[in-house]
XYZ file of C-alpha atoms in Angstrom:
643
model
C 103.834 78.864 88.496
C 101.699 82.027 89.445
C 102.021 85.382 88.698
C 101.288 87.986 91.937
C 101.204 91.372 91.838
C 103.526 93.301 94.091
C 101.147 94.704 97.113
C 100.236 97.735 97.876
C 101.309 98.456 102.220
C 101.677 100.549 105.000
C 104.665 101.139 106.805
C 105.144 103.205 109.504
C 108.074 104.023 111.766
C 109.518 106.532 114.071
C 112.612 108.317 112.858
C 113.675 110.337 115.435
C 112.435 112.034 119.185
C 113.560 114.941 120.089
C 113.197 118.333 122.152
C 112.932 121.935 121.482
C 113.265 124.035 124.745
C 110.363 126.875 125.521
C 110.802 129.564 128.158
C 107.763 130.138 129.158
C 105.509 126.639 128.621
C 102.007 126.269 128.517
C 100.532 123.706 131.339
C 97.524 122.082 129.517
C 95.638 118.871 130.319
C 98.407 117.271 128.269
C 100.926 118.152 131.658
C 103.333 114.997 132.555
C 101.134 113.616 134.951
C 104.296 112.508 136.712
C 105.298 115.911 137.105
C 104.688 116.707 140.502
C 108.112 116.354 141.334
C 109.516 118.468 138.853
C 110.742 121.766 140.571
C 109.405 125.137 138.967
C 113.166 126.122 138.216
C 113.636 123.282 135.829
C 113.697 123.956 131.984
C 110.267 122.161 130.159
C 110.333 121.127 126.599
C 108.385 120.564 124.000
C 108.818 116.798 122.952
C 108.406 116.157 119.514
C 108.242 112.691 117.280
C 109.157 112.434 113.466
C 107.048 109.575 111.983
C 107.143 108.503 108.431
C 104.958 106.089 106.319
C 108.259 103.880 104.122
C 104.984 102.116 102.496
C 103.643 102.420 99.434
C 99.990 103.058 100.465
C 98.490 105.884 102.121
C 97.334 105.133 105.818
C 94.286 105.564 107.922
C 94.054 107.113 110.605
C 96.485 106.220 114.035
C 97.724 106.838 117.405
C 101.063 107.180 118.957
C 101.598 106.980 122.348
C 104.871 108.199 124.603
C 106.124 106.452 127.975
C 109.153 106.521 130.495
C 111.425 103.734 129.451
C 113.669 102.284 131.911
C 116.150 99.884 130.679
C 116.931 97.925 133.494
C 112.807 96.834 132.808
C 112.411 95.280 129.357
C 109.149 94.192 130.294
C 107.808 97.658 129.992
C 107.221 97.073 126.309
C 104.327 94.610 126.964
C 101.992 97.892 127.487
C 102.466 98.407 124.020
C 99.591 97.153 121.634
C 96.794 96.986 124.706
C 93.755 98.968 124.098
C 93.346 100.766 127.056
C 93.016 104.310 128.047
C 97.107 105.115 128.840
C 98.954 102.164 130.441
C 101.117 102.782 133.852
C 104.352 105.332 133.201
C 103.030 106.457 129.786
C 101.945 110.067 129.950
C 100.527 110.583 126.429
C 98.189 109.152 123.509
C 98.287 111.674 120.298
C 95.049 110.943 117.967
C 96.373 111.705 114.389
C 92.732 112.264 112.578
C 94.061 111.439 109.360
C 96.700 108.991 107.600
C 100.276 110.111 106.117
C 100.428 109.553 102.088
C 103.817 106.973 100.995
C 106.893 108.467 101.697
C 105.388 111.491 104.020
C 107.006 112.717 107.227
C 105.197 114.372 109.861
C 106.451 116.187 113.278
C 104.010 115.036 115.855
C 104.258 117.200 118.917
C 103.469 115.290 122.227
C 103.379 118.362 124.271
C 105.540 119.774 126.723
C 107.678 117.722 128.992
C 110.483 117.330 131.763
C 112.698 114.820 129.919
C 115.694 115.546 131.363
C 117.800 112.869 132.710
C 114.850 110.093 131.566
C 114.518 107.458 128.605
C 111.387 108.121 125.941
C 109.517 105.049 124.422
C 107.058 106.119 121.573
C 105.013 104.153 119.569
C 103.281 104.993 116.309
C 100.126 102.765 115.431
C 99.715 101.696 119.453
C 96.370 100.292 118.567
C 97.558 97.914 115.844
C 95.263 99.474 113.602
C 96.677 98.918 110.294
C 97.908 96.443 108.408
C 102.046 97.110 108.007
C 104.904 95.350 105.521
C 107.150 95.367 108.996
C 105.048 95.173 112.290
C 108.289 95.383 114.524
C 109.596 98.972 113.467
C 107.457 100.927 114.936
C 108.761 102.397 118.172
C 112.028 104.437 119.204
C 113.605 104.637 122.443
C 115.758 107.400 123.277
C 118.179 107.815 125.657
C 118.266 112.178 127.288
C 121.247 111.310 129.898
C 121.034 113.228 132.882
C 122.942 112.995 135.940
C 120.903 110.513 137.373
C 121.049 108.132 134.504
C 123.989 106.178 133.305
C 124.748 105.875 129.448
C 122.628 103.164 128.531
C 125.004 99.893 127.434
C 124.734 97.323 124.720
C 121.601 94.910 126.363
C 120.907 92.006 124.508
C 118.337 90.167 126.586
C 118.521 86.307 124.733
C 122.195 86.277 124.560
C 122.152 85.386 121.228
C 120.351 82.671 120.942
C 118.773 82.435 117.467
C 115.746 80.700 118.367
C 113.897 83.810 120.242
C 113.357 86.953 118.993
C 114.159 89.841 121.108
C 115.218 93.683 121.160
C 118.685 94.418 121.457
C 119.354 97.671 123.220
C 122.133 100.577 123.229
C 122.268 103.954 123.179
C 120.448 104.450 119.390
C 117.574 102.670 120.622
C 116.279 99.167 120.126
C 117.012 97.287 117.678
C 114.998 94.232 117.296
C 115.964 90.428 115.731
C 114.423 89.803 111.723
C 114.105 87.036 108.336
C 116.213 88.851 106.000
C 114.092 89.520 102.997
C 117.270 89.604 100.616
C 117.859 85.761 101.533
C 116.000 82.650 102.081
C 116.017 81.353 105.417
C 118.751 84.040 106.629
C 117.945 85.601 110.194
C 119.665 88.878 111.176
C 120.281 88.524 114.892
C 121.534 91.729 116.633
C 123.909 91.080 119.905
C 126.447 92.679 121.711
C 129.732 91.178 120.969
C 131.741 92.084 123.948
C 130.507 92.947 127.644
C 129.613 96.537 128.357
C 130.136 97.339 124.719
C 127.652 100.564 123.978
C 126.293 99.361 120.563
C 124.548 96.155 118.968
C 126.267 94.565 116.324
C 124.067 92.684 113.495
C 125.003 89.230 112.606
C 123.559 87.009 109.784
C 122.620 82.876 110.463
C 121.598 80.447 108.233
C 118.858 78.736 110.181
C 120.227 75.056 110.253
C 117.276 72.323 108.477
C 115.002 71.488 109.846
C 115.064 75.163 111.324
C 113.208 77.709 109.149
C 113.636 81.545 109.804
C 110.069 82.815 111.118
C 108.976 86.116 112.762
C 112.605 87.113 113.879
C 113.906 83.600 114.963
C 114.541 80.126 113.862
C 111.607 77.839 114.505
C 112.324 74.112 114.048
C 109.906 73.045 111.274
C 108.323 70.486 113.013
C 104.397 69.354 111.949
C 104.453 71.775 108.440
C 101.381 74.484 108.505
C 99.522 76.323 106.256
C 100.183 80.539 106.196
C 97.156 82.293 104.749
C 97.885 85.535 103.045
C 96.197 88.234 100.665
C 97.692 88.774 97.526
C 95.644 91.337 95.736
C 92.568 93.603 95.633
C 90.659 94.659 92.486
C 88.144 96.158 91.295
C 85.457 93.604 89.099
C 82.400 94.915 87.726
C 79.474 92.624 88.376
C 76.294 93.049 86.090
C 75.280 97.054 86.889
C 77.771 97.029 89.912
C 81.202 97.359 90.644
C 82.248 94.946 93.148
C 85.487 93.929 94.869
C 87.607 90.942 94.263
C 90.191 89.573 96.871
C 92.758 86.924 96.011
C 94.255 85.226 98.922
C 97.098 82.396 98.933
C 98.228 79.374 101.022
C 101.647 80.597 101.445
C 102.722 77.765 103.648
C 104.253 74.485 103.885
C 100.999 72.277 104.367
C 97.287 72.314 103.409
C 95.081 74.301 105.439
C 93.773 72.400 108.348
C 91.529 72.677 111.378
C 88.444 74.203 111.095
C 85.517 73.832 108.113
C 85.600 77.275 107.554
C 87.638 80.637 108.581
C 86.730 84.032 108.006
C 88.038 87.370 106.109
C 87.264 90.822 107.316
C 86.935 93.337 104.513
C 86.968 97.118 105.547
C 85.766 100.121 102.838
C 86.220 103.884 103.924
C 85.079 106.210 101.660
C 85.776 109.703 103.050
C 84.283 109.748 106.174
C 82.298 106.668 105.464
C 83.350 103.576 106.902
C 81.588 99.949 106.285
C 82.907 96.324 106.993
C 81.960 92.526 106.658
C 82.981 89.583 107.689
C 83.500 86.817 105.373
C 83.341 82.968 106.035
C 85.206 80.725 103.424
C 84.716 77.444 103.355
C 88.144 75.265 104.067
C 88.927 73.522 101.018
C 92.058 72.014 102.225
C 93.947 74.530 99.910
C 97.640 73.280 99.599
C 100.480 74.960 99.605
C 100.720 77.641 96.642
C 96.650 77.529 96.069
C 94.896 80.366 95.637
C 90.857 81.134 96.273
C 88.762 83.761 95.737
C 86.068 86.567 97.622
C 84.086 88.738 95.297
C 82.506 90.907 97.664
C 79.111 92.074 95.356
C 77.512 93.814 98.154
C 79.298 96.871 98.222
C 79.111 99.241 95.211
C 82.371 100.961 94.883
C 81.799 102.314 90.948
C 83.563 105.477 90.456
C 84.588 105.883 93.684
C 87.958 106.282 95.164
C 88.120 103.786 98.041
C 90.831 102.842 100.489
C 90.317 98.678 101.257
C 91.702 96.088 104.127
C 91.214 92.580 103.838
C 92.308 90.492 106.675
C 92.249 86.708 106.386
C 91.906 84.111 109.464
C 90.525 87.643 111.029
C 89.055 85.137 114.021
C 92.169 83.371 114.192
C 90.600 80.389 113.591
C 93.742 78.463 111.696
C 96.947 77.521 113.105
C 99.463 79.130 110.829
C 103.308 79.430 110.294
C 103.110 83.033 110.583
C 100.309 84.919 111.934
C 101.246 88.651 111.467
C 100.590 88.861 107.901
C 97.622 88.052 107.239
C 96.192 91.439 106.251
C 97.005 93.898 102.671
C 95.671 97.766 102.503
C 95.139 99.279 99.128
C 93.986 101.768 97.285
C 91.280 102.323 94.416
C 90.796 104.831 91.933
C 88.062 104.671 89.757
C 90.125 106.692 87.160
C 93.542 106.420 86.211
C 96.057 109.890 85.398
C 98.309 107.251 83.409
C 99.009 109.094 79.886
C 97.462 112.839 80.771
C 99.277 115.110 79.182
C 98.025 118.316 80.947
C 99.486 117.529 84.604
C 99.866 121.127 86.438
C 101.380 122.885 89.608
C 99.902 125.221 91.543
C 101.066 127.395 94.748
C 98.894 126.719 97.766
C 99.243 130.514 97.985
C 97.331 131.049 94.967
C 94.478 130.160 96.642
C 94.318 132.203 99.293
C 94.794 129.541 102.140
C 96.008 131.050 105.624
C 97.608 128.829 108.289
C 94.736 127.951 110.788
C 94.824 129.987 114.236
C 95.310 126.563 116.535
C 98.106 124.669 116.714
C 97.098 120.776 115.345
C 97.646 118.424 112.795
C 95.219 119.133 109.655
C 94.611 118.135 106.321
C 94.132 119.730 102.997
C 91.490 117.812 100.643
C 91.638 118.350 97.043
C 88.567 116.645 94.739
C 88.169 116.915 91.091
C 84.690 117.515 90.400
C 82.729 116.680 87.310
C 78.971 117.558 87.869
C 78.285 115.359 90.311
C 81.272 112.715 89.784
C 84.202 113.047 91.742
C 87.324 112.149 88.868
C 89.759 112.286 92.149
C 90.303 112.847 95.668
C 93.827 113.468 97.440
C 94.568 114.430 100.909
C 97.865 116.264 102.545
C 98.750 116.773 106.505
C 100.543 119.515 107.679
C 101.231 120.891 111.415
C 100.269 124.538 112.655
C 102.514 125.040 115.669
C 102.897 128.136 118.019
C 106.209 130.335 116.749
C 109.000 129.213 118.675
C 111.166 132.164 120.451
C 114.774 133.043 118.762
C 118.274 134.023 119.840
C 121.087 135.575 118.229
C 124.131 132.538 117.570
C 126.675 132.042 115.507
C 126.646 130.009 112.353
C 129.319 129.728 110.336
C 131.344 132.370 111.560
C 128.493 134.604 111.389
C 125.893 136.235 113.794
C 122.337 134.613 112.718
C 118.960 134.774 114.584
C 118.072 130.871 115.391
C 115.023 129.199 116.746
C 115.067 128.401 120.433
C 115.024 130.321 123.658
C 118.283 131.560 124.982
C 119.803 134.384 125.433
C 122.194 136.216 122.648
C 125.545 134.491 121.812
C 126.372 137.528 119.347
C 125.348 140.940 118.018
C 127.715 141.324 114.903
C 129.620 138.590 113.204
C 132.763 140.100 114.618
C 131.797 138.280 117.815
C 131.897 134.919 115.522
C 135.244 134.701 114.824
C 135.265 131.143 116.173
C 132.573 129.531 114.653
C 129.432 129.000 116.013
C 127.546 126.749 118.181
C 126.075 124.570 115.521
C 127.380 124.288 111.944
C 125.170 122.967 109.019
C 126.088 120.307 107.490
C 123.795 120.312 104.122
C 123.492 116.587 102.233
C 121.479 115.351 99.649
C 119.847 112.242 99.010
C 119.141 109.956 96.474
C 117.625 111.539 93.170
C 114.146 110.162 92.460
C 112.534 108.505 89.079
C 112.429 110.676 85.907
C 108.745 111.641 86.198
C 106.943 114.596 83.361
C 110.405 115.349 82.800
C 111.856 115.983 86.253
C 113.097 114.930 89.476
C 113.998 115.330 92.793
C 116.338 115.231 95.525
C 115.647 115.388 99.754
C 118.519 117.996 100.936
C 118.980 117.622 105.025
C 121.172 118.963 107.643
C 123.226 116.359 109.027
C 123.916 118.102 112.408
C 119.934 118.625 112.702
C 121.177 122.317 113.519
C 117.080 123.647 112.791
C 118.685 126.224 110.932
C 118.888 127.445 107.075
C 121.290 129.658 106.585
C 123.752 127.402 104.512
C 121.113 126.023 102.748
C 121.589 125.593 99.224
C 119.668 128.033 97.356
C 118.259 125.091 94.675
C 116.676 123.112 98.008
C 113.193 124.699 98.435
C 110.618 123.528 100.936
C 107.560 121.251 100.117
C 105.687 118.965 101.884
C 107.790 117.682 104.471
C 111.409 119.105 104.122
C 113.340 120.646 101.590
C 114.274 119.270 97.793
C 115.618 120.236 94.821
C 114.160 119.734 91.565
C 115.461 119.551 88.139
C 114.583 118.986 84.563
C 115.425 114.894 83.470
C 115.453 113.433 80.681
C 115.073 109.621 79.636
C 117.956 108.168 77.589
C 116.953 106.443 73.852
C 119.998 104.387 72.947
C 120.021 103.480 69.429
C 122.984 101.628 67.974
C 124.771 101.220 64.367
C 125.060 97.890 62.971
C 129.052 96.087 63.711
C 131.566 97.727 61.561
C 133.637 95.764 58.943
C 137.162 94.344 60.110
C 139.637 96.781 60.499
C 143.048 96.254 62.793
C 143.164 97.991 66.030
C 146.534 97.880 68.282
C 147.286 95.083 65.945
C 143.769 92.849 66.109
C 141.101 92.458 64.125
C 138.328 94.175 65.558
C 134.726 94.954 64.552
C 132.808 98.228 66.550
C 129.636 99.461 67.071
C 128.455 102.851 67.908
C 125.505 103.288 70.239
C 123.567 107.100 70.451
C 121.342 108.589 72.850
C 119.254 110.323 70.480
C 117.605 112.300 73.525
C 121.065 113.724 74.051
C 120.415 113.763 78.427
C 123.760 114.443 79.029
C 125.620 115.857 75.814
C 129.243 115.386 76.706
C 128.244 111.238 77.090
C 126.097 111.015 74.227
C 127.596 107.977 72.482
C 129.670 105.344 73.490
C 131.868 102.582 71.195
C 131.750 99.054 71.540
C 134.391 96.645 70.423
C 134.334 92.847 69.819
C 136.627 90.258 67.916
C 136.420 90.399 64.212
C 134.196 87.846 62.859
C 134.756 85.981 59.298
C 131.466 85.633 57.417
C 131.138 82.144 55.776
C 128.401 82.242 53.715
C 126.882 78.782 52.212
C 123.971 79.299 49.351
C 121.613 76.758 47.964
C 119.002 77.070 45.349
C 115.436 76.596 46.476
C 113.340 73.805 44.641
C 112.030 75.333 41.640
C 108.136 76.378 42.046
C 105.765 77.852 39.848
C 108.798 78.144 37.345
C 110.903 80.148 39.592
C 113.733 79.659 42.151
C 115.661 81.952 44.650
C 119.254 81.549 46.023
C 119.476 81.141 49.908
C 122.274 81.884 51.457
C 123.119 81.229 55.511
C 126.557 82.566 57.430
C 127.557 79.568 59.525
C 129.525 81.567 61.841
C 126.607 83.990 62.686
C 128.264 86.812 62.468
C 125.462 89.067 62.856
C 126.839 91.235 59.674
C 126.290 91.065 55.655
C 129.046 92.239 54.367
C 130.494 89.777 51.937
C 126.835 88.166 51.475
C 126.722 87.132 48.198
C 123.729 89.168 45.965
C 120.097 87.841 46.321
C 119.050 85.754 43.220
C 116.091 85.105 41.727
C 115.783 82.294 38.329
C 113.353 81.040 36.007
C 113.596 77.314 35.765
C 111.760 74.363 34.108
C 111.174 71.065 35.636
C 113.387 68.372 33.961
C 112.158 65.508 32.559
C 112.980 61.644 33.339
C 116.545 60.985 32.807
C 117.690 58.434 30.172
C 118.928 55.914 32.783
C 115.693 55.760 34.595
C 114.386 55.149 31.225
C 116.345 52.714 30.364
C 116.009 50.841 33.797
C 112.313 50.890 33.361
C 113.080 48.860 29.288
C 115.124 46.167 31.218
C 112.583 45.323 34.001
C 109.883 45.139 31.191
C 111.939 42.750 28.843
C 112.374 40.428 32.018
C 108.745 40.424 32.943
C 107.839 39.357 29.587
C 110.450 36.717 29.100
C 109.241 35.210 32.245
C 105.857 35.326 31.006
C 106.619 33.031 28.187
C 109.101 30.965 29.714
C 106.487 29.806 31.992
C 103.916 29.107 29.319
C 106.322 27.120 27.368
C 105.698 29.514 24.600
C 109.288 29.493 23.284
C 110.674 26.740 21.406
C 113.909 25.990 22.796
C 112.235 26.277 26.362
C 109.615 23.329 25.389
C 109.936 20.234 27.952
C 111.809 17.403 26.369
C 110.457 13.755 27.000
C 111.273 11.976 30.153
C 113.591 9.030 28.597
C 114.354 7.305 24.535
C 111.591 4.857 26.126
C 109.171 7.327 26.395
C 109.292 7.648 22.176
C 109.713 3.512 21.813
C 106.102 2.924 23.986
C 103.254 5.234 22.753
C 100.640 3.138 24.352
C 102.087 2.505 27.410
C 102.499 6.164 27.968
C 98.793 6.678 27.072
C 97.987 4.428 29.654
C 100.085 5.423 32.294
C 98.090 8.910 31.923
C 94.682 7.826 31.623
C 95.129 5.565 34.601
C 96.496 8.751 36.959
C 93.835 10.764 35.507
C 91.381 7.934 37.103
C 93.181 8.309 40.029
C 95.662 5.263 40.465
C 98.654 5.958 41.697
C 102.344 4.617 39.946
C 102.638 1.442 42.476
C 99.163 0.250 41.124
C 100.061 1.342 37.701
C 103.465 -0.594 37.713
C 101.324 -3.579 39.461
C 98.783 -3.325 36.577
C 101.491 -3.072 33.908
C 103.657 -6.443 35.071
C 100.330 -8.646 35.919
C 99.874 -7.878 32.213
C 102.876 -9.037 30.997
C 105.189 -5.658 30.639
C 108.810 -5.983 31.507
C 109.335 -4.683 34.631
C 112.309 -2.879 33.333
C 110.277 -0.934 31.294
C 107.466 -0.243 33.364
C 109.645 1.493 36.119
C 111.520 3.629 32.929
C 108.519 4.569 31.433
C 107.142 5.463 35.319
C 109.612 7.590 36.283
């Protein structure tokens, strides 16, 4: 296995379009150029987009662009992602000169526009420019109405058929067919479940083997292919320079084939400085799960905060299983605030700043400065619009002066008496990490109303919307050992008792624990006795976890023993056999000597001599016994005297 750190991404998306009506609008060279047949009598409005970057990296610079969308025309959405001036029936490309930090929202304004009775398509990123987690989530399509335009129905243009990806439309917008990153091989397939229906419903399919869920569809497996991704960026320090290093990964289902060699585009900007490279890497063959390596030496990024893309395959030179990610965006500081213990606010107001004159998108650089190093760099947008006109309208049974032109709904909240036109609805979202000892909350108005008035007094504005911050505090749970046995509701129980020793929230400080009582069994052995000493082990056999009835620790002085008797005596007995055994076999003991062979043996001393000398010459008893008879020895005898 391989270990692979969790990348750094952008992600950005549109959240919502929307309109905020102007009596008296300013034609620029931003007019719709479709205008022409807009009467003078007919209201104008400024069209605004909310984008936000869900990554976890700050981007670079983008565009967005705006078009007419008409739904009976899918194929209108091809325009998007061509680089060309402004395709047919869009009316506007908005430059945003700098990127939008992780979680920041920005109101774009797109100028002013006739959008009554018309559908708006906008696009964040039109260029492709960056490298995004989620490539398909970056446009919205929204619906005005209008007389001349029916209520846009549930459109799902592949019928659900769950081997093509398409965009499923109603009157939220589009809502486009994805792999499920909770669940292997899942595809989420939005369709509209009866005719004429107004909404998409999402459904979830298993893509059936040897189906695999790819780019928003099941794609039969078929010949297996290599996918070639980036899985980190880092900083490496190479002799007197700081270089770059750039892991990438065969994340498919087969080697990498095709070509010798592919490349990898690497892109710096620093500031305003921007440099890039291409890469080639030789083609190693690198099977599934391999990894391989660029160390990019020469570019000198030491202590300098740098914002890096890598893109792999960048000539689309390999054939792979999925071709849209293929690039990662981080992030590099040279310096780290991990640990700092001197981490201040200040009010932009203490500063001085004033609100520039123009309305525009701008950012606010910050640098730490130490002689000539810069310790760190951050960067904030914000929008400078015109002041929007106000009317008098009712809000919560009370008379309240509200953005927008129109004329007065009320002068005194006696004229309120039956609510107004537009109630806040004030929610609050999820509460962030515990960070330096506080955290935060987004509050929002769930009717969009674009007023304050019920606000909550703790929600104060910064950034982009309104939050409430409080102190936090980290919980440090520290728990007793297990009580002894004691009955409760008639069993034997054993408790614990766990503390937060922080004390976050007093009235749920502590908490009790219960489990069965458990019987300690405790078996104890002596240990071999060293250096004249020995201890007493003991071990609970039911691992109880508790020492209650352990017996006391022990410690002895001992002695080594000596041989015991019966080994001893063992030892006597094998020594008294060897030596009998010993003499046996010599002949040494008398009533052990070797009797003669017969009474004829005694009678016939000389013809036992010769029978010896003649075997010690070599003759054997059948030339003996011949010997003996030729000479005139009984036979009888002979063979006796032989045997």
């Amino acid at each position: 296995g391989y270990a692979v750190q969790q990348p750094y991404y952008v992600d950005l998306t549109v959240l919502d379009i929307y309109t905020s009506t102007s009596s008296s609008p300013t034609f620029t060279s931003s007019v719709n150029p479709f205008s022409s047949d807009v009467a003078p009598s007919q209201s104008i409005n400024n069209l605004y987009a909310k984008i936000k970057n869900q990554g976890t990296l700050i981007s670079r610079p983008f565009s967005i662009i705006a078009c007419w969308y008409n739904p009976q025309n899918p194929s209108m959405r091809a325009y998007f992602g061509q680089s060309q001036p402004i395709p047919k029936n869009c009316f506007k490309i908005v430059r945003v000169s700098y990127g939008l930090a992780p979680g920041e929202t920005r109101v774009i304004n797109l100028g002013n526009w006739d959008v009554q009775g018309k559908i708006v398509q906008v696009k964040v990123d039109y260029y492709n420019e960056i490298p995004e987690n989620n490539e398909n989530n970056n446009e919205m399509i929204k619906n005005f109405g209008g007389g001349d335009v029916s209520p846009i129905t549930c459109i799902d243009p592949d019928g659900l058929n769950y081997s093509v990806k398409s965009t499923c439309m109603d009157s939220l917008g589009g809502h486009t067919d994805y792999c499920s990153s909770d669940t292997e091989n899942v595809l989420v397939e939005y369709y509209c479940p009866i005719s004429g229906q107004p909404m998409c419903t999402p459904t979830q399919y298993v893509c059936s083997s040897p189906n695999i869920c790819i780019d928003g569809k099941c794609s039969e497996l078929g010949v297996l292919k290599s996918d070639l991704i980036i899985t980190n960026i880092e900083r490496k320090s190479y002799g007197t320079i700081e270089g770059t290093k750039i892991t990438m990964m065969n994340n498919g289902t087969a080697p990498v084939s095709g070509p010798r060699s592919f490349f990898t585009k690497v892109t710096y900007y620093l500031g305003t400085e921007k440099w890039e490279q291409e890469y080639q890497i030789q083609n190693l063959g690198y099977v599934p799960g391999a990894t391989f390596i660029l160390e990019v030496k020469d570019k000198d990024i030491k202590g300098k905060a740098v914002d890096i893309s890598a893109f792999v395959d960048s000539k689309d030179d390999v054939d792979e299983l999925n071709e849209n990610n293929n690039g990662l965006s981080v992030w590099l500081s040279p310096y780290s605030c991990e640990g700092w213990n001197n981490i201040y606010e200040i009010a932009l107001e203490d500063f001085g700043l004033r609100a520039p004159k123009y309305e525009n998108v701008y950012v606010l650089k910050t640098e730490m400065v130490y002689g000539s190093t810069v310790l760190s760099s951050e960067e904030a947008l914000f929008t400078v619009e015109e002041k929007e006109p106000t009317h008098k309208a009712c809000q919560n049974n009370k008379c309240v002066r509200i953005s927008g032109a129109g004329s007065d709904q009320c002068e005194t909240n006696s004229d309120c008496a039956g609510g107004g036109s537009c109630n806040e609805n004030w929610l609050y979202g999820q509460w962030s990490n515990c960070v330096g000892g506080k955290r935060r909350r987004l509050c929002y108005d769930a009717n969009h109303c674009n007023t304050t008035y019920s606000k909550p007094s703790n929600c104060l504005y910064y950034v982009d919307g309104y939050y409430q911050t409080e102190s936090c505090c980290v919980p440090n749970w520290q728990c007793d050992e297990w009580s002894v046995c004691y009955k409760l509701q008639g069993e034997l129980v054993q408790s614990m008792t766990c503390r937060d020793i922080n004390e976050c929230e007093p009235e749920n400080s502590s908490y009790t624990q219960y489990r069965d009582c458990c019987i300690e069994n405790w078996d104890c052995k002596w240990t071999a006795c060293m250096n004249g000493m020995q201890q007493k082990i003991c071990e609970d056999i039911n691992y109880c976890g508790t020492e209650f009835t352990k017996p006391v620790t022990e410690i002895r002085e001992c002695e080594k023993q000596g041989i015991a008797w019966w080994v001893w005596l063992i030892i006597i007995l094998v020594l008294i056999i060897v030596v009998l055994a010993i003499l046996i076999g010599t002949g040494r003991l008398p009533w052990f000597k070797k009797k003669p062979k017969t009474e004829e043996a005694k009678k016939y001393p000389q013809l036992q001599d010769y029978i010896k000398k003649a075997s010690e010459r070599g003759m054997t008893k059948e030339q003996v016994r011949t010997k003996l008879i030729e000479s005139g020895w009984p036979e009888d005898i002979v063979n006796k005297n032989l045997k």
